Amino acid sequence: MVAMTHSHPPYSTLAQIVEEMGQLSEAGIDGINIVWPGYERGIEQLRDEILPLTLVAGLRTMD
């Protein structure tokens, strides 16, 4: 329950979400939990759309 009270729902474009992920990283946060109402569609969106943007933003590498 404590974790849920500190959630931040990002109702934004994918680029804005990745930008916010970068801000969290700069603030020292090294992990986040992303949850979608539709799990299967959410995982596809993570794989196909969000993770490629995090690579471009330098938030992760292919290592």
Tab-separated table of C-alpha atoms in Angstrom:
chain	number	residue	atom	x	y	z
A	1	MET	CA	0.000	0.000	0.000
A	2	VAL	CA	2.828	2.405	0.756
A	3	ALA	CA	4.231	2.053	-2.765
A	4	MET	CA	0.848	2.831	-4.267
A	5	THR	CA	0.567	6.077	-2.331
A	6	HIS	CA	3.782	7.273	-3.954
A	7	SER	CA	2.784	6.504	-7.510
A	8	HIS	CA	2.828	9.013	-10.318
A	9	PRO	CA	0.581	8.225	-13.255
A	10	PRO	CA	2.173	9.674	-16.401
A	11	TYR	CA	-0.647	10.729	-18.699
A	12	SER	CA	1.614	12.003	-21.439
A	13	THR	CA	3.091	11.173	-24.808
A	14	LEU	CA	5.675	8.406	-24.944
A	15	ALA	CA	8.434	10.981	-25.508
A	16	GLN	CA	7.314	12.874	-22.384
A	17	ILE	CA	7.287	9.648	-20.371
A	18	VAL	CA	10.867	8.869	-21.447
A	19	GLU	CA	11.876	12.452	-20.620
A	20	GLU	CA	10.401	12.034	-17.157
A	21	MET	CA	12.249	8.726	-16.789
A	22	GLY	CA	15.448	10.675	-17.545
A	23	GLN	CA	14.606	13.229	-14.875
A	24	LEU	CA	14.013	10.457	-12.360
A	25	SER	CA	17.349	8.906	-13.323
A	26	GLU	CA	19.134	12.232	-12.858
A	27	ALA	CA	17.534	12.491	-9.413
A	28	GLY	CA	19.110	9.160	-8.461
A	29	ILE	CA	16.172	6.822	-9.059
A	30	ASP	CA	17.539	3.626	-10.600
A	31	GLY	CA	14.335	1.686	-11.146
A	32	ILE	CA	10.653	2.253	-11.767
A	33	ASN	CA	7.539	0.122	-12.005
A	34	ILE	CA	5.326	0.617	-15.046
A	35	VAL	CA	1.776	-0.750	-14.969
A	36	TRP	CA	-0.830	-0.794	-17.747
A	37	PRO	CA	-4.560	-1.511	-17.561
A	38	GLY	CA	-4.052	-4.049	-20.351
A	39	TYR	CA	-0.931	-6.075	-19.524
A	40	GLU	CA	-0.354	-7.684	-22.936
A	41	ARG	CA	-0.769	-4.422	-24.857
A	42	GLY	CA	1.394	-2.644	-22.285
A	43	ILE	CA	4.272	-5.105	-22.666
A	44	GLU	CA	4.063	-4.764	-26.437
A	45	GLN	CA	4.136	-0.976	-26.115
A	46	LEU	CA	7.133	-1.193	-23.768
A	47	ARG	CA	9.019	-3.451	-26.181
A	48	ASP	CA	8.097	-1.702	-29.419
A	49	GLU	CA	7.848	1.946	-28.453
A	50	ILE	CA	9.219	2.865	-25.023
A	51	LEU	CA	12.447	0.840	-24.833
A	52	PRO	CA	13.697	2.105	-28.218
A	53	LEU	CA	13.142	5.680	-27.002
A	54	THR	CA	15.109	4.964	-23.813
A	55	LEU	CA	18.021	3.776	-25.957
A	56	VAL	CA	17.986	7.008	-27.976
A	57	ALA	CA	17.776	9.039	-24.762
A	58	GLY	CA	20.808	7.203	-23.333
A	59	LEU	CA	18.854	5.769	-20.412
A	60	ARG	CA	19.817	2.196	-21.258
A	61	THR	CA	22.209	0.294	-23.485
A	62	MET	CA	22.096	-2.958	-25.419
A	63	ASP	CA	24.810	-4.457	-23.150
